Short mmCIF file of N, CA and C in Angstrom, two decimals:
data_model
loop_
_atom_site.label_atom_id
_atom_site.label_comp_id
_atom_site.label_asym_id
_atom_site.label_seq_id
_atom_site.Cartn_x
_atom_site.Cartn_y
_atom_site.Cartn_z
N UNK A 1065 82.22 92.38 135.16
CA UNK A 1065 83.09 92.96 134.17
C UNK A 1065 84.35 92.12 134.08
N UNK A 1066 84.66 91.61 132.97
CA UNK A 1066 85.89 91.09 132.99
C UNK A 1066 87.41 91.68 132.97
N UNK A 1067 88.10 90.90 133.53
CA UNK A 1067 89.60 91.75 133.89
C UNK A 1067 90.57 91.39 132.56
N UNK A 1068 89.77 91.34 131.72
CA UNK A 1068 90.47 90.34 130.31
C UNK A 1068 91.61 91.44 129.40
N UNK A 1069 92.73 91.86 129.47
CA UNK A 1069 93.47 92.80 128.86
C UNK A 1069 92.84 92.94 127.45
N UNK A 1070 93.32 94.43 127.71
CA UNK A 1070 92.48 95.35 125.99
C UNK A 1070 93.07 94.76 125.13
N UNK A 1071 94.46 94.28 125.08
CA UNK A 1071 94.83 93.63 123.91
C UNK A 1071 94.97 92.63 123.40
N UNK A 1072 94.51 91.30 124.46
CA UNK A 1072 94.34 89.92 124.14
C UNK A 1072 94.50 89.49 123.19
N UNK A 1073 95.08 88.48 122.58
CA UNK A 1073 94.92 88.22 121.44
C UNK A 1073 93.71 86.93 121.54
N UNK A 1074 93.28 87.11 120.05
CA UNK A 1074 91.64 86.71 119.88
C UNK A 1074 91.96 85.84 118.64
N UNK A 1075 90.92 85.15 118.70
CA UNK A 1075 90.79 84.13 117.87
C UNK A 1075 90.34 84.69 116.22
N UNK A 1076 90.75 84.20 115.31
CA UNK A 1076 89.75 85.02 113.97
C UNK A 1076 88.04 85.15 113.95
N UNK A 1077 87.94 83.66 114.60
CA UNK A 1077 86.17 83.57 114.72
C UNK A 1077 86.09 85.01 115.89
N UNK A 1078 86.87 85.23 116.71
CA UNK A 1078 86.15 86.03 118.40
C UNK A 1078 86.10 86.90 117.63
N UNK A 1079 86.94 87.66 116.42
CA UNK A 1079 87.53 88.98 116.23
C UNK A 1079 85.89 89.64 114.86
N UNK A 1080 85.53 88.20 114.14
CA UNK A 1080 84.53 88.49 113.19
C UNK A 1080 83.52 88.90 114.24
N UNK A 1081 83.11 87.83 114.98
CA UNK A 1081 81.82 87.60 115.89
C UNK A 1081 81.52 89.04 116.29
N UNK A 1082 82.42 89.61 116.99
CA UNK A 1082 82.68 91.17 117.51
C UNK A 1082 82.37 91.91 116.48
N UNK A 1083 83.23 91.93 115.53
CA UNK A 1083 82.87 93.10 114.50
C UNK A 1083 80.89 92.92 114.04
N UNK A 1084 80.69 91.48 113.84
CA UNK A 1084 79.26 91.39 113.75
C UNK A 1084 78.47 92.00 114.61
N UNK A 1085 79.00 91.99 115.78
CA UNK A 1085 77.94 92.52 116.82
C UNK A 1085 78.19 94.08 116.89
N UNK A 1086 79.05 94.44 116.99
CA UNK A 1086 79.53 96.36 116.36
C UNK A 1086 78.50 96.16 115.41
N UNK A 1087 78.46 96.02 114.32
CA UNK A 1087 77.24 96.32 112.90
C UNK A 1087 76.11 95.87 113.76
N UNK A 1088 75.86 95.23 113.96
CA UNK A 1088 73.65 94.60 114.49
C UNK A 1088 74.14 95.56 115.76
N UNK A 1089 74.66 96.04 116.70
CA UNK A 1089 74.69 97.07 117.91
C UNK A 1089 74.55 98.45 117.34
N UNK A 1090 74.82 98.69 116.02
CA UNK A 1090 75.10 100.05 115.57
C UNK A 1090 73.67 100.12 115.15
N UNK A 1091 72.91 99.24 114.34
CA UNK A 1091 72.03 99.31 113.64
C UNK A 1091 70.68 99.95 114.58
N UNK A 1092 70.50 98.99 115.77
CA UNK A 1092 69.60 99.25 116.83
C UNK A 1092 69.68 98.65 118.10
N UNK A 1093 69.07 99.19 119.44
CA UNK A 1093 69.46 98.37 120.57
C UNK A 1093 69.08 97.22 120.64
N UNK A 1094 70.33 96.56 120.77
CA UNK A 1094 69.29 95.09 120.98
C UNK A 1094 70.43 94.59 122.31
N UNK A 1095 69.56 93.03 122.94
CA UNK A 1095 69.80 92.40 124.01
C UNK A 1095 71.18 91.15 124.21
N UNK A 1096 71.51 90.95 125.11
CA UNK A 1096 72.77 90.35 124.57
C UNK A 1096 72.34 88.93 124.39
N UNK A 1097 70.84 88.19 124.71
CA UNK A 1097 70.37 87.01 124.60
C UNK A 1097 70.42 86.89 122.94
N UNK A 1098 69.69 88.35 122.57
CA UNK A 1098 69.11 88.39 120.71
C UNK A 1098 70.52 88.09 120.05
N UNK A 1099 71.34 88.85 120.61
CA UNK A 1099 72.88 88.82 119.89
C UNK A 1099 73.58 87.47 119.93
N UNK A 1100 73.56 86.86 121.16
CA UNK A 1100 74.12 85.49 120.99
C UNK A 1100 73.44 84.19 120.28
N UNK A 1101 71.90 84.70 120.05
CA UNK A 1101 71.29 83.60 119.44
C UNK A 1101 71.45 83.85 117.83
N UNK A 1102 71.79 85.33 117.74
CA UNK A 1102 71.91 85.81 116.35
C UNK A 1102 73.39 85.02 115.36
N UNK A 1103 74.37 85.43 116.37
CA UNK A 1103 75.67 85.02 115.89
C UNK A 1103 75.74 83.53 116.09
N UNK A 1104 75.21 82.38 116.93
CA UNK A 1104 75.10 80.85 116.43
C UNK A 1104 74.37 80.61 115.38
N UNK A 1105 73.11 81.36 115.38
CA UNK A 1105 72.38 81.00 113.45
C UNK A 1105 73.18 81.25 112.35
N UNK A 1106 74.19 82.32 112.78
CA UNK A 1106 75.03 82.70 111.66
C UNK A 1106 76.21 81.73 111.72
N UNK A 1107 76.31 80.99 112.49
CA UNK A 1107 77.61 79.89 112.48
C UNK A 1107 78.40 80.21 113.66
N UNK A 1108 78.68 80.85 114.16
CA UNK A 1108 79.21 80.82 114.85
C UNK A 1108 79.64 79.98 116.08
N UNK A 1109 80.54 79.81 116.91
CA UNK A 1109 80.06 78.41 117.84
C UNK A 1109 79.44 79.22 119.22
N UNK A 1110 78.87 78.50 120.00
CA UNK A 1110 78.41 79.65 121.11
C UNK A 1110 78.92 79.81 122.27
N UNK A 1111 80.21 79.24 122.62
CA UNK A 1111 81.41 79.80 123.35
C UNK A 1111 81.73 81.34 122.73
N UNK A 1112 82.09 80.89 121.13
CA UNK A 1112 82.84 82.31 120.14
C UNK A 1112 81.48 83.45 120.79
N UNK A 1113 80.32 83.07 120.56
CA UNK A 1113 79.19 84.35 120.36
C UNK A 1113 79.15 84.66 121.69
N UNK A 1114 79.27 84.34 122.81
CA UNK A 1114 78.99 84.28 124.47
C UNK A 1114 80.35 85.24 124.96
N UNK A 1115 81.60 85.12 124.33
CA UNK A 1115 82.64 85.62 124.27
C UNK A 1115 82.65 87.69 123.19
N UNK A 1116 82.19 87.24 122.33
CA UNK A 1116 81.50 88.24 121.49
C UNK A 1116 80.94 89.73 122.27
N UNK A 1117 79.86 88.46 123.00
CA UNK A 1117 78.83 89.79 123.29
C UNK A 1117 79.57 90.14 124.79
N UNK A 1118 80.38 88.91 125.66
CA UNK A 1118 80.46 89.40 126.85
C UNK A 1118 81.67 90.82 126.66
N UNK A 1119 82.64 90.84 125.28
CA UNK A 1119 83.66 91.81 124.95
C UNK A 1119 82.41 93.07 124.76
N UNK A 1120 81.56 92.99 124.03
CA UNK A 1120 80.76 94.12 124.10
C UNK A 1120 79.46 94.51 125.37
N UNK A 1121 79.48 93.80 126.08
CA UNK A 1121 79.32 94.28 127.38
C UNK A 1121 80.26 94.75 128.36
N UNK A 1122 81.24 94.20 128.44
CA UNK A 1122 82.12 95.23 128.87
C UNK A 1122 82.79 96.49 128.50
N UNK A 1123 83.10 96.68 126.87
CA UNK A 1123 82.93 97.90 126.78
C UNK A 1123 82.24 99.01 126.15
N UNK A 1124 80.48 98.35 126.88
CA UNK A 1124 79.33 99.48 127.02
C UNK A 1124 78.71 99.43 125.45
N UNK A 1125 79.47 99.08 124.33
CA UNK A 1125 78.76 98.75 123.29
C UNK A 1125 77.34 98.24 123.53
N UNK A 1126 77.00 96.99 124.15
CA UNK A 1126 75.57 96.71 124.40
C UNK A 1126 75.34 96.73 126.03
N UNK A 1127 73.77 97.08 126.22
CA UNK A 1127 73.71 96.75 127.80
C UNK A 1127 72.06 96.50 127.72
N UNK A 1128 71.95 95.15 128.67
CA UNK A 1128 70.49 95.10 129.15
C UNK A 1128 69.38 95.47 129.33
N UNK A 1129 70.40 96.39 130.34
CA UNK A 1129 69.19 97.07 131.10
C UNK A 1129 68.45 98.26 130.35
N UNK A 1130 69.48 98.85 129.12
CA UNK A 1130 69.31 100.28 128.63
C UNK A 1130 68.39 99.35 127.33
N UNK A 1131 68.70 97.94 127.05
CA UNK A 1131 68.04 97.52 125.78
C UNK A 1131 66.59 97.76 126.22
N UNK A 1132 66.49 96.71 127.49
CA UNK A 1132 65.26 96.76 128.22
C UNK A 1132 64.16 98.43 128.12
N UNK A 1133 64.91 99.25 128.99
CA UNK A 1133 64.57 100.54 129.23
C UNK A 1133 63.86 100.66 127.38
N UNK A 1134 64.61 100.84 126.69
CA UNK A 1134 63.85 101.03 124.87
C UNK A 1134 62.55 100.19 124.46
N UNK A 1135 62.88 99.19 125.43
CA UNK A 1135 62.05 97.84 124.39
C UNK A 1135 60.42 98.46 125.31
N UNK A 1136 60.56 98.71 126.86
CA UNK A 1136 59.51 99.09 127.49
C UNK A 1136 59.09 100.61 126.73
N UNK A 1137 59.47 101.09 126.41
CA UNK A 1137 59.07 102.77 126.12
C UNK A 1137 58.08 102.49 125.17
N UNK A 1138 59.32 101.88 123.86
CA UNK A 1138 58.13 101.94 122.33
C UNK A 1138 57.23 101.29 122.90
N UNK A 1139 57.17 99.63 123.68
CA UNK A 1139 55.87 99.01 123.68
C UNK A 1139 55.08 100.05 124.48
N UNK A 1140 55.07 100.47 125.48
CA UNK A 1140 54.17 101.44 125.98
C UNK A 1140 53.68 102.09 124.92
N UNK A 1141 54.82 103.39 124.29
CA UNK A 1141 53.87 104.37 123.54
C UNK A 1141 53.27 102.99 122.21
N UNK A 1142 53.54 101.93 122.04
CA UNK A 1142 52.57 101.26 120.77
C UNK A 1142 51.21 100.93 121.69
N UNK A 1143 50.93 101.04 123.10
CA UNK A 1143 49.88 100.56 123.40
C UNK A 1143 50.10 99.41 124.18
N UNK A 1144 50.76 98.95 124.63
CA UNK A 1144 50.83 97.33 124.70
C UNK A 1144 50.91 97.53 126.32
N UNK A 1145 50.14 96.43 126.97
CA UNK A 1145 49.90 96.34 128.11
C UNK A 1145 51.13 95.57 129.08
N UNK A 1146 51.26 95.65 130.10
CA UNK A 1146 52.18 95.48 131.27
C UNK A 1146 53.00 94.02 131.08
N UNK A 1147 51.49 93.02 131.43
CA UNK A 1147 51.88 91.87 131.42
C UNK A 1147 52.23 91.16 129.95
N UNK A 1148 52.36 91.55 128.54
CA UNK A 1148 53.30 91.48 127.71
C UNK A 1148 54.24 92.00 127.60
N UNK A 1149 54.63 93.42 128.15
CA UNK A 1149 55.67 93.70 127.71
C UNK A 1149 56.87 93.18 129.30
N UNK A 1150 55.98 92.31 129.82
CA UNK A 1150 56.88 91.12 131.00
C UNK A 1150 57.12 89.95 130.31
N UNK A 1151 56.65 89.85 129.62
CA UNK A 1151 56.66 88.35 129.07
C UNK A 1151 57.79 88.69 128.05
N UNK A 1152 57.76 89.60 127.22
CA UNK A 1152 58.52 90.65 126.36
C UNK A 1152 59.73 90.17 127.01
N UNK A 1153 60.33 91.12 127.80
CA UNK A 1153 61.73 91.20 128.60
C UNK A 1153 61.92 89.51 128.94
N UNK A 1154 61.03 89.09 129.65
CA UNK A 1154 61.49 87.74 129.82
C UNK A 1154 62.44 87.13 128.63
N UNK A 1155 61.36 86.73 127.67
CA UNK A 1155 61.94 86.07 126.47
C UNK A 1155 63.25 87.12 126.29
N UNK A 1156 63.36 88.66 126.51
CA UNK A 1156 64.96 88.74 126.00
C UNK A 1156 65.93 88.49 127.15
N UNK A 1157 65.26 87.42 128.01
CA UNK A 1157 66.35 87.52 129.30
C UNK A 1157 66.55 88.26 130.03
N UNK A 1158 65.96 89.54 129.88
CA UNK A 1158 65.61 90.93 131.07
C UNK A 1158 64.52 90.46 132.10
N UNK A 1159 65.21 90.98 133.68
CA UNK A 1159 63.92 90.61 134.09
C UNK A 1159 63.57 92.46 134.70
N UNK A 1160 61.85 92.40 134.25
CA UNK A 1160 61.78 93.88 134.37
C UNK A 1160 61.99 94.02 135.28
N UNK A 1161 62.24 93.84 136.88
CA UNK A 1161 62.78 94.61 138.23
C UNK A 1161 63.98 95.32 138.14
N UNK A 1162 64.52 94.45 136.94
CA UNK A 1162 66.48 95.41 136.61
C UNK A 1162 65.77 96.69 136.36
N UNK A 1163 64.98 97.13 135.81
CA UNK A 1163 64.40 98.11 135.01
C UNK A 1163 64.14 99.21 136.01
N UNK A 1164 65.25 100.27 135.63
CA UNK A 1164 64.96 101.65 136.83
C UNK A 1164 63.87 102.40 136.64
N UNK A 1165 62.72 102.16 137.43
CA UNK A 1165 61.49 102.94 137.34
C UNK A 1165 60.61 101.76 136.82
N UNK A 1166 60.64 100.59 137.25
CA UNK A 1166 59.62 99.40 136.20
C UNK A 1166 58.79 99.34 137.50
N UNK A 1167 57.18 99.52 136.86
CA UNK A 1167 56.23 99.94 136.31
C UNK A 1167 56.18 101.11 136.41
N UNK A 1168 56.24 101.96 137.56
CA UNK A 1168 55.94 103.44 137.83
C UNK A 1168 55.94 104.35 137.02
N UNK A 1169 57.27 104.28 136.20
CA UNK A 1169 57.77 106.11 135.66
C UNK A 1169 57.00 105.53 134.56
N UNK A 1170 56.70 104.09 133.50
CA UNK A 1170 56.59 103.90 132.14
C UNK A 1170 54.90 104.30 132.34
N UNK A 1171 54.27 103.48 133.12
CA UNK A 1171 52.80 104.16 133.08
C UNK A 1171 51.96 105.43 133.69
N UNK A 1172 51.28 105.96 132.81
CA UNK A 1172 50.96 107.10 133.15
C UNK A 1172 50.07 107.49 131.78
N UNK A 1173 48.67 108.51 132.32
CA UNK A 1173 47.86 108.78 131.61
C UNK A 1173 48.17 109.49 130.72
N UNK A 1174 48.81 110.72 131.54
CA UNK A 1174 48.71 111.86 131.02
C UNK A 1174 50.12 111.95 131.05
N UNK A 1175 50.42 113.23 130.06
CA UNK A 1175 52.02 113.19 129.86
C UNK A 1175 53.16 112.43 129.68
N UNK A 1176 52.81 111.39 129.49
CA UNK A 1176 53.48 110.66 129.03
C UNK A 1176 54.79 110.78 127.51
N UNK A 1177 55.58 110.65 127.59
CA UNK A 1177 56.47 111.26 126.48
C UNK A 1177 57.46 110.19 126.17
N UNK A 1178 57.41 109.29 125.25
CA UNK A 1178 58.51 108.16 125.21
C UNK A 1178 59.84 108.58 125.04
N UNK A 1179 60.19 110.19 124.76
CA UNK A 1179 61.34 110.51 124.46
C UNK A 1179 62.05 112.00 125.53
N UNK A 1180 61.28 111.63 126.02
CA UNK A 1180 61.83 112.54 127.67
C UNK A 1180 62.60 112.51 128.07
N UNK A 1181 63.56 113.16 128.18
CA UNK A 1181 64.82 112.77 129.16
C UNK A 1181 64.27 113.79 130.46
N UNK A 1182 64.86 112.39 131.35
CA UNK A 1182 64.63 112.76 133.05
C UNK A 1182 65.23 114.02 132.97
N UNK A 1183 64.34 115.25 133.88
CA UNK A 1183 64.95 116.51 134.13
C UNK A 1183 65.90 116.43 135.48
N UNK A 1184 66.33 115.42 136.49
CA UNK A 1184 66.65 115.18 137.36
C UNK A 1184 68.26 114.64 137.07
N UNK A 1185 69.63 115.21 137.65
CA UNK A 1185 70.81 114.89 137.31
C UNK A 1185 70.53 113.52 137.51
N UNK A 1186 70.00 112.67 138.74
CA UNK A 1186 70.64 111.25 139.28
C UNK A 1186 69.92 110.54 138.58
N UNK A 1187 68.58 110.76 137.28
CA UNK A 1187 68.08 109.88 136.69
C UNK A 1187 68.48 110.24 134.79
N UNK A 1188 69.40 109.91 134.61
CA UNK A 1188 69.86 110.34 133.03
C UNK A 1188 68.68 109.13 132.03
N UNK A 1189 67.77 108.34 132.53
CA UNK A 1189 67.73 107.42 131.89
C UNK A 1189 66.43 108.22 131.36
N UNK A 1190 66.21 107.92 129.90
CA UNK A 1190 65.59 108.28 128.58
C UNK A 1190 63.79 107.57 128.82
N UNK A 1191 62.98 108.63 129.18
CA UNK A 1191 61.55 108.13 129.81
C UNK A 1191 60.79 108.77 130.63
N UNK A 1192 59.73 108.27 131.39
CA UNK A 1192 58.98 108.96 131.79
C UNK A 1192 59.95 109.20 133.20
N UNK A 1193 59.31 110.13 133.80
CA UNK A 1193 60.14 110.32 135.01
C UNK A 1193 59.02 111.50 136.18
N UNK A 1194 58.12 110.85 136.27
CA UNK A 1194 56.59 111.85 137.21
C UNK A 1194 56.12 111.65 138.42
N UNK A 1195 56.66 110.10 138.73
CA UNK A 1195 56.58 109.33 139.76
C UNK A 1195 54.81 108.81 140.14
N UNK A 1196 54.16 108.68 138.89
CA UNK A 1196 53.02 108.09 139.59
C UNK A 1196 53.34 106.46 139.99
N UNK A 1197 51.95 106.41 140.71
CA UNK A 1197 51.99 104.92 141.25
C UNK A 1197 51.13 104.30 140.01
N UNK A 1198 51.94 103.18 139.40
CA UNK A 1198 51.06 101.98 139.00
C UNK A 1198 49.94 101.43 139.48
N UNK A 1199 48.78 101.10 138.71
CA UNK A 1199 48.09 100.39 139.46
C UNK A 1199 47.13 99.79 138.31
N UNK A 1200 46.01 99.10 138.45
CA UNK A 1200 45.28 98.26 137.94
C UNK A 1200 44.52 99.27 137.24
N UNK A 1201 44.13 100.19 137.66
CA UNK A 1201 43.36 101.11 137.30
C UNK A 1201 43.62 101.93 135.93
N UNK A 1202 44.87 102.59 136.22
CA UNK A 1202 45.09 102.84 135.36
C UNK A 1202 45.50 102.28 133.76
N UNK A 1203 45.97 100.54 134.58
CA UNK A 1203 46.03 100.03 133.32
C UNK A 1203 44.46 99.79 132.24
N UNK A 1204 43.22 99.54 133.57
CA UNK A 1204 42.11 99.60 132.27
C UNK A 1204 42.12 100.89 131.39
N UNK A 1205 42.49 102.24 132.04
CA UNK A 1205 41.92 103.10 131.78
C UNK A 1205 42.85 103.57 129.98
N UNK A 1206 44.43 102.60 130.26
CA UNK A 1206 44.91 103.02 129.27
C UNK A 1206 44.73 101.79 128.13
N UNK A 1207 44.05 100.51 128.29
CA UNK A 1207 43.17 100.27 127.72
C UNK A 1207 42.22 100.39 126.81
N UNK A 1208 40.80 100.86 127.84
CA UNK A 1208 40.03 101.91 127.37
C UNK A 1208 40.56 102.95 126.20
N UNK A 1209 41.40 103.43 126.33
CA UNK A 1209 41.94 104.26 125.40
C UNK A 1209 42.31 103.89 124.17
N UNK A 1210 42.89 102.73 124.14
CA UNK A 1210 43.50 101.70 123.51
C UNK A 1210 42.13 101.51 122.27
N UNK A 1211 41.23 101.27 123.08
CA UNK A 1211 39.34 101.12 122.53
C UNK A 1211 39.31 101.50 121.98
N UNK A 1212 39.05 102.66 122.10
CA UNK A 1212 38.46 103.84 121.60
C UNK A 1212 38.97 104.53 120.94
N UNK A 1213 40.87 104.58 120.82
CA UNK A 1213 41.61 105.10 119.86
C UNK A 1213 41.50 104.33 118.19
N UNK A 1214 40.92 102.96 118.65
CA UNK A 1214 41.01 101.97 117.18
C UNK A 1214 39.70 100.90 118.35
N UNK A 1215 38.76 101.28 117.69
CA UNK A 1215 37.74 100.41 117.85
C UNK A 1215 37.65 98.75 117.19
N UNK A 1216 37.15 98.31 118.07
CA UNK A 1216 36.83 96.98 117.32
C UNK A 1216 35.83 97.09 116.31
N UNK A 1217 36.21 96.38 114.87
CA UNK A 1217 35.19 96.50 114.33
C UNK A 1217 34.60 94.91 113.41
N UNK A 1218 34.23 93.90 114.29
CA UNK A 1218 33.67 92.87 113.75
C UNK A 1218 32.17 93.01 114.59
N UNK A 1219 31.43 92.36 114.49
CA UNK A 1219 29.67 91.61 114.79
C UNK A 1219 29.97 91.63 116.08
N UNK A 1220 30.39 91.11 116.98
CA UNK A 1220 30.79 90.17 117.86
C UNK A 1220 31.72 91.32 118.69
N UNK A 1221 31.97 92.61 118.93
CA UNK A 1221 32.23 93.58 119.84
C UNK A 1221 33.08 93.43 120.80
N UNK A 1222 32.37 92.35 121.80
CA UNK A 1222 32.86 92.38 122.92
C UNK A 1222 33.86 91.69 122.63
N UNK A 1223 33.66 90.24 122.01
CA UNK A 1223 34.87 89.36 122.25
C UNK A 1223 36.08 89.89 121.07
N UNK A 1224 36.05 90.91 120.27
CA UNK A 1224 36.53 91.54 120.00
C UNK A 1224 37.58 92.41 120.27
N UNK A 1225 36.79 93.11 121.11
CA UNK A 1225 37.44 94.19 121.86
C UNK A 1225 38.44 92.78 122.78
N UNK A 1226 38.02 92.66 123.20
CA UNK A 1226 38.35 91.32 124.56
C UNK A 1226 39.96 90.93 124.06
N UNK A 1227 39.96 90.28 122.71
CA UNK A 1227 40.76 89.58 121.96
C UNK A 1227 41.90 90.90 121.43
N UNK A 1228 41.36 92.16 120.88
CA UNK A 1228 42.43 93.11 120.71
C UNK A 1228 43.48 92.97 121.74
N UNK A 1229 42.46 93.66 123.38
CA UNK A 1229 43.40 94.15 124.38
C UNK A 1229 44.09 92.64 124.62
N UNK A 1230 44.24 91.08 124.64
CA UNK A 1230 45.06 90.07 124.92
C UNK A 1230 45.79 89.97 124.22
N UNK A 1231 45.82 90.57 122.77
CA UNK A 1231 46.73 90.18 121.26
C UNK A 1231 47.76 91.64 122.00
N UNK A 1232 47.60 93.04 122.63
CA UNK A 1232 48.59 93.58 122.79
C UNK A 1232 49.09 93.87 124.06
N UNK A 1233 48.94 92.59 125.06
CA UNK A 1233 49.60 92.06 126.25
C UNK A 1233 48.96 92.56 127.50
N UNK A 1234 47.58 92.81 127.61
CA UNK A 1234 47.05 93.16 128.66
C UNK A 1234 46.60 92.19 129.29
N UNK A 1235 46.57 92.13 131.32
CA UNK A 1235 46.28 91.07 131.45
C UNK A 1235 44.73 91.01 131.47
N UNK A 1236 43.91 89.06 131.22
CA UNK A 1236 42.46 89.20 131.31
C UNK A 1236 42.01 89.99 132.22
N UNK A 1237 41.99 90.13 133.48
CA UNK A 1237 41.36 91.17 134.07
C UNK A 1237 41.19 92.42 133.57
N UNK A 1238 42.51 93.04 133.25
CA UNK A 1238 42.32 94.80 132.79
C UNK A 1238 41.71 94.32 131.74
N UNK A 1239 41.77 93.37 130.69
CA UNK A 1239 41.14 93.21 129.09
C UNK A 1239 39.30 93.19 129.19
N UNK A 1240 39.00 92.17 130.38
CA UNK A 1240 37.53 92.08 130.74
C UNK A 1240 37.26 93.55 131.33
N UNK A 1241 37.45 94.04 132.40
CA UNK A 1241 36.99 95.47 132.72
C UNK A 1241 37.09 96.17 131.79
N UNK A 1242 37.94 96.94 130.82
CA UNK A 1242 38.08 97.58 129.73
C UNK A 1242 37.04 97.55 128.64
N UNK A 1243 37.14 96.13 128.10
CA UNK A 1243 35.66 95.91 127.16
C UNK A 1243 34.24 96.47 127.87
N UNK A 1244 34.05 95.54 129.56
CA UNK A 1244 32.95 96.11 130.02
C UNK A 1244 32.76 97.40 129.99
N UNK A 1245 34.04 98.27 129.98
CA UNK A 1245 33.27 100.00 130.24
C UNK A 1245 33.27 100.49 128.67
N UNK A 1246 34.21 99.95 127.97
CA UNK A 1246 34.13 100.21 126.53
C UNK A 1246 32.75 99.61 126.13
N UNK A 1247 31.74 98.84 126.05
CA UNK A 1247 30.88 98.62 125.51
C UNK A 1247 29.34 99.27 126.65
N UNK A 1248 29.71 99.96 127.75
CA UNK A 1248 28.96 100.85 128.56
C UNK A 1248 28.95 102.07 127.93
N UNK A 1249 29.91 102.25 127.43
CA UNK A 1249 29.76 103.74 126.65
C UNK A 1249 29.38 103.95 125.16
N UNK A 1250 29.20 102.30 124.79
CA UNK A 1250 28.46 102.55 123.52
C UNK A 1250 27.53 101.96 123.20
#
């Protein structure tokens, strides 16, 4: 956190850059990597945009970890498997371990609710909150589901199915087991 006085005086570029990031922060959560790459496409220099976002990380306007926490939920409830939505956070510069409850609270069969708030005072954070254990298993199984909720439908089935579950970030293993029991059951 910086010790930088509330009233600093700022440059005209620091003072736009900011207000830019207030509007794209208001609009939806986003990451402070997306924001600084946003405000150099827009001209900005990337001292000004690095300065920008670090004023709105300090006061709570944007944060990481809570971007993170959003970006894992929707991809879950869209379906999308583990090892994309790692690759996901990567590219926004999150690494999922920041992530309170990463893998545990986000996967889960049953009950799952992307818009849950933890019933627990010490966990306020917006998600699952059931405490299962992650595991391989369950990722075919939510997979599988994945199948069977929107079937493949070309000639060619398996590599089909195969190619869905890799296009929405599952890794080959869960993608190969998944097809195999998805095409056992039909």
């Amino acid at each position: 956190m910086s010790l930088e006085p509330i009233m600093a005086e700022r440059t005209e570029d620091e003072t736009k850059a900011f207000e830019k990031v207030t509007r794209l922060a208001c609009a939806r959560e986003r990451g402070s990597r997306e924001l600084i790459d946003r405000l150099v496409r827009d001209g900005f220099s990337r001292e000004v945009a690095e300065s920008a976002v670090q004023r709105a990380l300090d006061c709570g306007l944007i944060d990481d970890v809570r971007y993170g926490a959003v970006l894992v939920r929707t991809r879950v409830a869209q379906g999308r498997g583990r090892k994309g939505i790692e690759d996901e956070l990567d590219r926004a510069g999150i690494s999922a371990t920041d992530i309170p409850g990463w893998p545990d609270e986000f996967f889960s069969l049953s009950g799952f609710d992307p818009f849950r708030v933890a019933d627990n005072d010490e966990d306020r954070l917006v998600g699952c909150s059931f405490g299962c254990e992650f595991n391989e298993e369950q990722e075919v199984e939510r997979a599988l589901e994945l199948l069977r909720r929107k079937p493949p439908r070309s000639k060619n089935v398996r590599a089909s199915a195969y190619r869905k579950l890799m296009t929405k970030g599952y890794s080959s293993s869960v993608a190969s087991a998944a097809t195999r029991r998805f095409l056992e059951e039909n």
